[in-house]
Short mmCIF file of N, CA and C in Angstrom, two decimals:
data_model
loop_
_atom_site.label_atom_id
_atom_site.label_comp_id
_atom_site.label_asym_id
_atom_site.label_seq_id
_atom_site.Cartn_x
_atom_site.Cartn_y
_atom_site.Cartn_z
N MET A 1 56.45 42.42 83.75
CA MET A 1 54.90 42.32 84.77
C MET A 1 54.91 41.12 85.26
N ARG A 2 54.50 40.67 86.68
CA ARG A 2 54.34 39.58 86.81
C ARG A 2 52.37 39.99 87.16
N ASN A 3 51.79 39.34 87.25
CA ASN A 3 50.49 38.57 87.32
C ASN A 3 50.08 37.99 88.79
N VAL A 4 49.26 38.06 89.15
CA VAL A 4 48.67 37.96 90.37
C VAL A 4 47.74 36.03 89.39
N PRO A 5 48.83 35.10 90.17
CA PRO A 5 48.22 34.32 89.75
C PRO A 5 46.85 33.72 89.89
N PHE A 6 45.97 32.96 89.16
CA PHE A 6 44.64 32.69 89.44
C PHE A 6 44.23 31.58 90.51
N VAL A 7 45.38 30.61 90.29
CA VAL A 7 44.75 29.53 91.42
C VAL A 7 46.17 29.31 92.70
N GLY A 8 46.91 30.45 92.30
CA GLY A 8 48.52 30.43 93.55
C GLY A 8 47.86 30.79 95.01
N ASP A 9 49.16 30.02 95.52
CA ASP A 9 48.10 30.22 97.47
C ASP A 9 48.41 31.54 97.93
N GLU A 10 48.04 31.93 99.14
CA GLU A 10 48.04 32.51 99.75
C GLU A 10 49.43 33.54 98.98
N LYS A 11 50.10 33.58 100.02
CA LYS A 11 51.09 34.47 100.02
C LYS A 11 52.10 34.35 98.70
N GLU A 12 51.84 33.44 97.71
CA GLU A 12 52.20 33.87 96.39
C GLU A 12 51.34 35.18 95.96
N SER A 13 50.32 34.88 95.93
CA SER A 13 49.17 35.73 95.25
C SER A 13 49.53 37.06 96.16
N LEU A 14 49.65 37.21 96.84
CA LEU A 14 49.95 38.89 97.65
C LEU A 14 51.50 39.41 97.38
N GLN A 15 52.53 38.52 97.64
CA GLN A 15 53.54 38.91 96.50
C GLN A 15 53.84 39.25 95.26
N ALA A 16 52.82 38.34 94.49
CA ALA A 16 52.56 39.03 92.89
C ALA A 16 51.90 40.35 93.04
N SER A 17 50.51 40.50 93.25
CA SER A 17 49.57 41.74 93.07
C SER A 17 51.04 42.64 93.65
N LEU A 18 51.83 42.80 94.69
CA LEU A 18 52.56 44.34 94.97
C LEU A 18 54.00 44.21 94.30
N ASP A 19 54.80 43.22 93.99
CA ASP A 19 54.87 43.26 92.92
C ASP A 19 54.61 44.01 91.56
N ARG A 20 52.74 43.65 90.97
CA ARG A 20 52.89 44.24 89.94
C ARG A 20 52.33 46.05 89.96
N HIS A 21 52.79 45.74 91.14
CA HIS A 21 52.52 47.68 92.03
C HIS A 21 53.78 48.32 92.14
N ARG A 22 54.56 47.58 92.59
CA ARG A 22 56.21 48.09 92.85
C ARG A 22 56.45 48.17 91.23
N ASP A 23 56.14 47.13 90.12
CA ASP A 23 56.77 47.21 88.93
C ASP A 23 56.24 48.35 88.13
N VAL A 24 55.15 49.11 88.77
CA VAL A 24 54.80 50.06 87.90
C VAL A 24 55.07 51.11 87.84
N VAL A 25 55.85 51.09 89.38
CA VAL A 25 56.49 52.52 90.40
C VAL A 25 57.49 52.86 89.42
N LEU A 26 58.24 52.10 89.35
CA LEU A 26 59.62 52.52 88.27
C LEU A 26 59.47 52.68 87.03
N TRP A 27 58.51 51.93 86.35
CA TRP A 27 58.26 52.01 84.71
C TRP A 27 57.10 54.03 84.75
N LYS A 28 56.50 54.36 86.02
CA LYS A 28 56.62 55.44 85.42
C LYS A 28 57.70 56.26 85.89
N LEU A 29 58.81 55.91 85.79
CA LEU A 29 59.95 57.06 85.94
C LEU A 29 60.88 56.72 84.65
N ASP A 30 60.47 55.66 83.72
CA ASP A 30 61.54 55.09 83.13
C ASP A 30 61.23 56.48 81.80
N GLY A 31 62.15 56.36 81.14
CA GLY A 31 62.71 57.35 80.24
C GLY A 31 62.73 58.92 80.30
N LEU A 32 62.24 59.54 81.45
CA LEU A 32 62.30 60.66 81.87
C LEU A 32 63.98 60.91 82.62
N ASP A 33 63.91 61.88 82.26
CA ASP A 33 65.36 62.97 82.69
C ASP A 33 64.89 63.31 84.26
N ASP A 34 66.83 63.59 84.97
CA ASP A 34 66.32 64.31 86.06
C ASP A 34 65.25 65.43 86.17
N GLU A 35 65.01 66.44 85.27
CA GLU A 35 64.47 67.31 85.39
C GLU A 35 63.22 67.11 85.58
N ARG A 36 62.58 65.72 84.88
CA ARG A 36 61.41 65.83 84.67
C ARG A 36 60.73 64.03 86.10
N VAL A 37 61.86 64.38 86.64
CA VAL A 37 60.98 62.73 87.65
C VAL A 37 61.39 63.85 89.34
N ARG A 38 61.85 65.13 89.01
CA ARG A 38 61.47 65.61 90.19
C ARG A 38 61.37 66.80 90.14
N ARG A 39 60.24 67.29 89.66
CA ARG A 39 59.57 68.25 88.89
C ARG A 39 58.07 68.15 89.95
N VAL A 40 57.96 69.34 90.29
CA VAL A 40 57.00 69.69 91.25
C VAL A 40 55.72 69.41 90.43
N MET A 41 54.55 69.07 90.67
CA MET A 41 53.98 68.35 89.91
C MET A 41 51.89 69.02 90.85
N THR A 42 52.42 69.01 92.22
CA THR A 42 51.08 69.36 92.82
C THR A 42 51.10 70.72 93.88
N PRO A 43 50.62 71.37 94.35
CA PRO A 43 50.77 72.46 95.86
C PRO A 43 51.75 72.37 96.74
N SER A 44 51.08 70.15 96.89
CA SER A 44 52.13 69.92 98.63
C SER A 44 53.46 69.32 98.19
N GLY A 45 53.63 69.84 96.69
CA GLY A 45 55.59 69.59 96.30
C GLY A 45 54.90 67.85 95.70
N THR A 46 54.90 66.79 95.76
CA THR A 46 54.95 65.83 95.35
C THR A 46 55.90 65.62 94.04
N THR A 47 56.63 64.63 93.32
CA THR A 47 57.10 64.29 92.75
C THR A 47 58.04 62.91 92.27
N LEU A 48 57.17 62.59 91.45
CA LEU A 48 57.43 61.37 90.27
C LEU A 48 59.03 60.42 91.79
N LEU A 49 60.52 61.48 91.81
CA LEU A 49 61.06 60.68 92.61
C LEU A 49 60.71 60.71 94.23
N GLY A 50 60.42 61.60 94.44
CA GLY A 50 59.82 61.75 96.03
C GLY A 50 59.18 60.73 96.16
N LEU A 51 57.80 60.59 95.31
CA LEU A 51 56.94 59.61 96.08
C LEU A 51 57.67 57.86 96.00
N THR A 52 58.49 57.75 95.21
CA THR A 52 59.77 56.85 95.07
C THR A 52 60.48 56.41 96.43
N LYS A 53 61.29 57.86 96.52
CA LYS A 53 62.15 57.64 98.13
C LYS A 53 60.93 57.08 98.89
N HIS A 54 59.65 58.11 99.07
CA HIS A 54 58.99 57.35 100.56
C HIS A 54 57.92 55.85 100.69
N LEU A 55 58.47 55.27 98.81
CA LEU A 55 58.43 54.05 99.41
C LEU A 55 58.98 52.44 99.68
N ALA A 56 59.92 53.54 99.10
CA ALA A 56 61.65 52.46 99.29
C ALA A 56 61.78 52.46 101.18
N ALA A 57 61.41 53.65 101.66
CA ALA A 57 61.38 53.74 102.74
C ALA A 57 60.45 53.03 104.27
N MET A 58 59.57 52.88 103.22
CA MET A 58 58.10 51.94 103.63
C MET A 58 57.95 50.77 103.45
N GLU A 59 59.02 50.31 102.29
CA GLU A 59 59.51 48.79 102.21
C GLU A 59 60.34 48.28 103.14
N TYR A 60 61.27 49.26 103.72
CA TYR A 60 62.47 48.49 104.78
C TYR A 60 61.47 48.63 106.04
N SER A 61 60.85 49.64 106.13
CA SER A 61 60.12 50.14 107.51
C SER A 61 59.18 48.34 107.88
N TRP A 62 58.16 48.60 107.16
CA TRP A 62 57.27 47.93 107.16
C TRP A 62 57.87 46.57 107.31
N PHE A 63 58.89 45.55 106.38
CA PHE A 63 58.80 44.37 106.30
C PHE A 63 60.43 44.91 107.14
N CYS A 64 61.12 45.21 106.52
CA CYS A 64 62.53 45.07 107.76
C CYS A 64 62.08 45.09 109.18
N GLU A 65 61.86 46.75 109.90
CA GLU A 65 62.19 46.92 111.07
C GLU A 65 60.42 46.18 111.44
N THR A 66 59.78 46.03 111.38
CA THR A 66 58.49 45.38 111.81
C THR A 66 59.22 43.96 112.09
N PHE A 67 59.63 43.14 111.25
CA PHE A 67 60.35 42.36 112.10
C PHE A 67 61.46 42.31 112.59
N GLY A 68 62.50 42.87 112.37
CA GLY A 68 64.16 43.07 113.03
C GLY A 68 64.64 42.41 112.54
N ARG A 69 64.54 42.88 111.10
CA ARG A 69 65.90 43.07 110.07
C ARG A 69 66.76 44.34 110.30
N GLU A 70 67.63 44.16 109.88
CA GLU A 70 68.92 45.73 109.98
C GLU A 70 67.84 46.32 108.50
N THR A 71 68.20 47.47 108.05
CA THR A 71 67.66 48.22 106.87
C THR A 71 69.00 49.46 106.88
N GLU A 72 69.17 49.89 105.75
CA GLU A 72 70.01 51.35 105.70
C GLU A 72 69.25 52.24 106.58
N PRO A 73 70.15 53.35 106.52
CA PRO A 73 69.66 54.65 107.00
C PRO A 73 68.48 54.91 106.41
N LEU A 74 67.16 55.37 106.88
CA LEU A 74 66.02 55.46 106.48
C LEU A 74 65.64 57.05 106.65
N PRO A 75 64.98 57.60 105.27
CA PRO A 75 65.27 58.86 105.48
C PRO A 75 63.95 59.54 106.49
N LEU A 76 63.25 59.02 107.11
CA LEU A 76 62.61 58.74 108.98
C LEU A 76 62.57 60.07 109.76
N ASP A 77 61.29 61.02 110.07
CA ASP A 77 62.12 61.80 110.72
C ASP A 77 60.81 62.32 111.29
N ASP A 78 60.69 61.68 112.77
CA ASP A 78 59.19 62.39 113.84
C ASP A 78 58.68 63.91 113.53
N ASP A 79 60.34 64.72 113.54
CA ASP A 79 60.20 66.56 113.48
C ASP A 79 59.82 66.88 112.20
N ASP A 80 60.28 65.58 110.66
CA ASP A 80 60.10 66.31 109.75
C ASP A 80 60.16 64.75 109.18
N PRO A 81 57.86 65.10 108.96
CA PRO A 81 57.41 64.00 108.77
C PRO A 81 57.22 63.91 106.96
N GLU A 82 58.00 64.96 106.35
CA GLU A 82 57.69 65.23 105.01
C GLU A 82 59.03 63.98 104.26
N LYS A 83 60.33 64.60 104.73
CA LYS A 83 61.72 63.91 104.39
C LYS A 83 61.99 62.94 103.59
N ASP A 84 60.73 61.91 103.82
CA ASP A 84 61.12 60.66 103.09
C ASP A 84 60.38 60.82 101.67
N LEU A 85 59.66 62.51 101.37
CA LEU A 85 58.66 62.35 99.83
C LEU A 85 59.56 63.81 99.63
N ARG A 86 60.70 63.82 100.11
CA ARG A 86 61.31 65.69 99.32
C ARG A 86 62.77 64.37 99.22
N ILE A 87 62.66 64.87 98.28
CA ILE A 87 64.58 64.87 97.34
C ILE A 87 65.54 65.66 97.08
N GLU A 88 65.93 65.46 97.92
CA GLU A 88 67.70 66.49 98.55
C GLU A 88 68.48 67.20 97.10
N ALA A 89 69.56 68.30 97.28
CA ALA A 89 69.90 68.39 95.68
C ALA A 89 70.91 67.46 95.80
N ASP A 90 71.52 66.48 97.06
CA ASP A 90 72.98 65.46 96.73
C ASP A 90 72.18 64.48 96.19
N GLU A 91 70.74 64.11 96.39
CA GLU A 91 70.37 63.29 95.72
C GLU A 91 70.21 62.72 94.40
N THR A 92 70.57 61.74 93.62
CA THR A 92 70.17 61.55 91.96
C THR A 92 68.81 59.99 92.34
N THR A 93 68.24 61.11 90.76
CA THR A 93 67.78 59.88 90.28
C THR A 93 68.02 57.99 89.91
N ALA A 94 69.46 57.92 89.73
CA ALA A 94 69.56 56.53 90.13
C ALA A 94 70.36 55.94 91.04
N GLY A 95 70.42 57.18 92.47
CA GLY A 95 70.27 57.00 93.91
C GLY A 95 69.48 56.89 94.28
N ILE A 96 68.09 57.21 94.10
CA ILE A 96 66.82 56.66 94.18
C ILE A 96 66.15 55.31 94.33
N ILE A 97 66.76 54.85 93.01
CA ILE A 97 66.06 54.08 92.01
C ILE A 97 67.10 52.79 93.14
N ALA A 98 67.83 52.49 93.03
CA ALA A 98 69.27 52.03 93.55
C ALA A 98 67.86 51.78 94.89
N PHE A 99 68.31 52.69 96.21
CA PHE A 99 67.18 52.94 97.46
C PHE A 99 66.28 51.80 97.19
N TYR A 100 65.10 51.84 96.10
CA TYR A 100 63.78 51.67 95.67
C TYR A 100 64.16 49.87 95.40
N GLU A 101 65.45 49.70 94.50
CA GLU A 101 65.23 48.32 94.26
C GLU A 101 65.97 47.28 95.51
N ARG A 102 66.74 48.00 96.57
CA ARG A 102 67.75 47.50 98.08
C ARG A 102 66.25 47.21 98.93
N ALA A 103 65.64 48.25 99.16
CA ALA A 103 64.50 47.43 99.71
C ALA A 103 63.40 46.81 99.29
N ARG A 104 63.52 46.88 98.25
CA ARG A 104 62.75 45.75 97.45
C ARG A 104 62.77 44.26 97.76
N ALA A 105 64.30 44.76 97.22
CA ALA A 105 65.14 43.19 97.48
C ALA A 105 65.36 43.36 99.43
N ALA A 106 65.17 43.13 100.24
CA ALA A 106 65.20 43.01 101.32
C ALA A 106 63.92 42.71 101.73
N ALA A 107 62.59 43.61 101.36
CA ALA A 107 61.38 43.44 102.09
C ALA A 107 61.21 41.68 101.36
N ASP A 108 61.18 41.46 99.87
CA ASP A 108 61.48 40.30 99.11
C ASP A 108 61.94 39.19 100.44
N GLN A 109 63.31 39.21 100.20
CA GLN A 109 63.43 38.73 101.75
C GLN A 109 63.05 37.90 102.84
N VAL A 110 62.67 38.62 103.73
CA VAL A 110 61.19 38.71 104.90
C VAL A 110 60.22 37.95 104.63
N ILE A 111 59.50 38.51 103.18
CA ILE A 111 58.59 37.08 102.30
C ILE A 111 59.24 35.43 102.13
N ASP A 112 59.94 35.48 101.45
CA ASP A 112 60.88 34.60 101.52
C ASP A 112 61.05 33.53 102.80
N GLU A 113 61.03 34.04 103.78
CA GLU A 113 61.58 33.72 104.91
C GLU A 113 60.62 33.23 106.55
N LEU A 114 59.51 34.85 106.70
CA LEU A 114 58.84 34.22 107.51
C LEU A 114 57.43 33.25 106.64
N ASP A 115 56.31 33.01 107.53
CA ASP A 115 55.15 32.67 107.30
C ASP A 115 54.53 34.10 107.28
N LEU A 116 53.35 33.67 107.13
CA LEU A 116 52.09 34.60 106.40
C LEU A 116 51.49 35.17 108.35
N ASP A 117 51.33 34.24 108.91
CA ASP A 117 51.40 34.71 110.16
C ASP A 117 52.58 34.93 111.81
N THR A 118 53.09 35.00 110.69
CA THR A 118 54.72 34.84 111.88
C THR A 118 54.12 37.17 112.84
N THR A 119 54.40 37.31 113.46
CA THR A 119 54.11 38.98 113.61
C THR A 119 55.19 39.32 114.19
N GLY A 120 55.06 40.95 113.82
CA GLY A 120 55.99 41.46 114.58
C GLY A 120 55.36 42.59 114.69
N THR A 121 56.21 43.47 115.29
CA THR A 121 56.06 44.86 116.11
C THR A 121 56.38 45.94 115.08
N SER A 122 55.18 46.82 114.56
CA SER A 122 54.72 48.13 113.53
C SER A 122 56.28 49.44 114.14
N TRP A 123 56.48 50.58 113.45
CA TRP A 123 56.53 51.60 114.45
C TRP A 123 55.60 51.89 115.43
N SER A 124 54.20 51.94 115.32
CA SER A 124 53.43 52.25 115.96
C SER A 124 53.21 51.67 117.41
N GLY A 125 53.66 50.59 117.19
CA GLY A 125 53.54 49.09 118.20
C GLY A 125 52.74 48.48 118.47
N ARG A 126 51.97 48.29 117.66
CA ARG A 126 51.51 47.46 116.95
C ARG A 126 51.87 45.96 117.15
N THR A 127 51.42 44.95 117.41
CA THR A 127 51.36 43.81 116.69
C THR A 127 50.50 43.45 115.51
N VAL A 128 51.82 43.15 114.66
CA VAL A 128 51.01 43.26 112.94
C VAL A 128 51.85 41.77 112.24
N SER A 129 50.55 40.94 110.88
CA SER A 129 51.47 39.97 110.63
C SER A 129 52.55 39.90 109.63
N LEU A 130 52.64 39.19 108.60
CA LEU A 130 53.05 39.37 108.14
C LEU A 130 52.09 39.16 106.48
N ARG A 131 50.83 39.09 107.01
CA ARG A 131 50.25 39.22 106.35
C ARG A 131 49.29 40.70 105.76
N TRP A 132 49.16 41.64 107.27
CA TRP A 132 49.15 42.19 107.88
C TRP A 132 49.99 43.59 106.77
N VAL A 133 51.03 43.09 106.74
CA VAL A 133 51.57 43.93 106.05
C VAL A 133 52.08 43.79 104.55
N LEU A 134 51.69 42.84 103.99
CA LEU A 134 51.20 42.85 102.21
C LEU A 134 50.82 43.32 101.71
N ILE A 135 49.65 42.77 103.21
CA ILE A 135 48.01 44.31 102.03
C ILE A 135 48.37 45.31 102.72
N HIS A 136 48.64 45.86 103.38
CA HIS A 136 49.24 47.30 104.07
C HIS A 136 49.92 47.66 102.71
N MET A 137 50.83 47.05 101.96
CA MET A 137 51.96 47.50 101.48
C MET A 137 51.54 47.48 99.92
N ILE A 138 50.32 46.49 99.87
CA ILE A 138 49.81 46.61 99.06
C ILE A 138 48.71 47.99 98.90
N GLU A 139 48.04 48.14 98.78
CA GLU A 139 47.38 49.06 99.40
C GLU A 139 47.76 50.56 99.01
N GLU A 140 49.22 50.52 99.80
CA GLU A 140 50.21 52.07 100.37
C GLU A 140 50.46 51.70 98.49
N THR A 141 51.37 50.96 98.66
CA THR A 141 52.15 51.20 97.06
C THR A 141 50.85 51.31 95.98
N ALA A 142 49.76 50.73 95.76
CA ALA A 142 48.83 50.38 94.73
C ALA A 142 48.41 52.47 94.63
N ARG A 143 48.43 52.68 95.73
CA ARG A 143 47.89 54.17 96.08
C ARG A 143 48.88 54.75 95.17
N HIS A 144 49.66 55.27 95.86
CA HIS A 144 51.25 56.14 94.92
C HIS A 144 51.28 55.73 93.67
N ALA A 145 51.42 54.61 93.33
CA ALA A 145 51.06 54.21 91.75
C ALA A 145 50.02 54.94 90.31
N GLY A 146 48.87 55.50 91.69
CA GLY A 146 47.79 55.97 91.04
C GLY A 146 48.84 57.33 91.08
N HIS A 147 49.04 57.59 91.93
CA HIS A 147 49.94 58.72 92.10
C HIS A 147 50.43 59.34 91.25
N LEU A 148 51.11 58.34 91.25
CA LEU A 148 52.29 58.10 90.12
C LEU A 148 52.08 58.77 88.45
N ASP A 149 50.81 57.64 88.61
CA ASP A 149 50.40 57.75 86.96
C ASP A 149 49.49 59.50 86.87
N VAL A 150 49.36 60.02 87.72
CA VAL A 150 48.67 61.32 87.39
C VAL A 150 50.08 61.96 86.70
N LEU A 151 50.98 62.25 87.84
CA LEU A 151 52.02 62.97 87.70
C LEU A 151 52.55 62.85 86.56
N ARG A 152 52.65 61.03 85.75
CA ARG A 152 53.44 61.37 84.73
C ARG A 152 52.70 61.39 83.47
N GLU A 153 51.26 61.24 83.54
CA GLU A 153 50.12 61.82 82.74
C GLU A 153 50.72 64.02 82.72
N LEU A 154 50.91 64.20 83.18
CA LEU A 154 50.97 65.85 83.17
C LEU A 154 52.46 65.83 83.20
N ILE A 155 53.32 65.17 83.59
CA ILE A 155 54.44 65.66 82.23
C ILE A 155 54.69 65.66 80.96
N ASP A 156 54.13 64.03 80.49
CA ASP A 156 54.34 64.06 79.59
C ASP A 156 53.45 62.66 78.43
N GLY A 157 52.28 62.65 78.93
CA GLY A 157 50.71 62.26 78.96
C GLY A 157 50.61 60.46 78.88
N ALA A 158 51.70 60.21 78.94
CA ALA A 158 52.05 58.72 78.90
C ALA A 158 50.76 58.41 79.95
N THR A 159 49.46 57.64 80.04
CA THR A 159 49.42 56.58 80.83
C THR A 159 49.14 55.32 80.69
N GLY A 160 48.37 54.54 81.42
CA GLY A 160 48.45 53.29 81.81
C GLY A 160 49.08 52.59 83.35
N ASP A 161 49.04 51.40 83.73
CA ASP A 161 49.36 51.41 84.59
C ASP A 161 50.65 49.47 84.41
N HIS A 162 51.28 49.64 83.40
CA HIS A 162 52.26 48.29 82.84
C HIS A 162 52.57 48.61 81.51
N VAL A 163 53.23 48.24 81.09
CA VAL A 163 54.26 48.04 79.67
C VAL A 163 53.81 46.77 78.92
N ARG A 164 52.86 47.87 77.64
CA ARG A 164 51.97 47.08 77.36
C ARG A 164 52.78 46.47 75.65
N ASP A 165 53.35 45.02 75.99
CA ASP A 165 54.02 44.93 74.83
C ASP A 165 53.55 44.61 73.31
#
């Protein structure tokens, strides 16, 4: 688990914060079988795996598409706003985790290559900086890591935000 440095520079600190929450996302899936990561736990249909798929799509969208980088096909559809949260019958746990890891790696490449003040165009047409995208994705990932924590507790009682040594 990567900790935010107490005296790191801004970019290093923002990326470390994002990485900490990203690690929690994967940790919440660890040790669960396919049935449990797909188990619907709320009236809205939220699942551990669905949230992971959503976060992968958001990493690709915010970091790559915003800054003109290529992505793989994303499960985003204006006519079906829940598509990126829904796990289809042919999607596997390993496949969704790999999708998340590829999205994370692609996002990290953008973070490594660009300055915090570099701007891009978001899906909404707004001009945003890499700094803003990093802050937004820290918020997004932390928010959903909290959801994942509650779902995981409901599934098997496991709680916490990081692996304890």
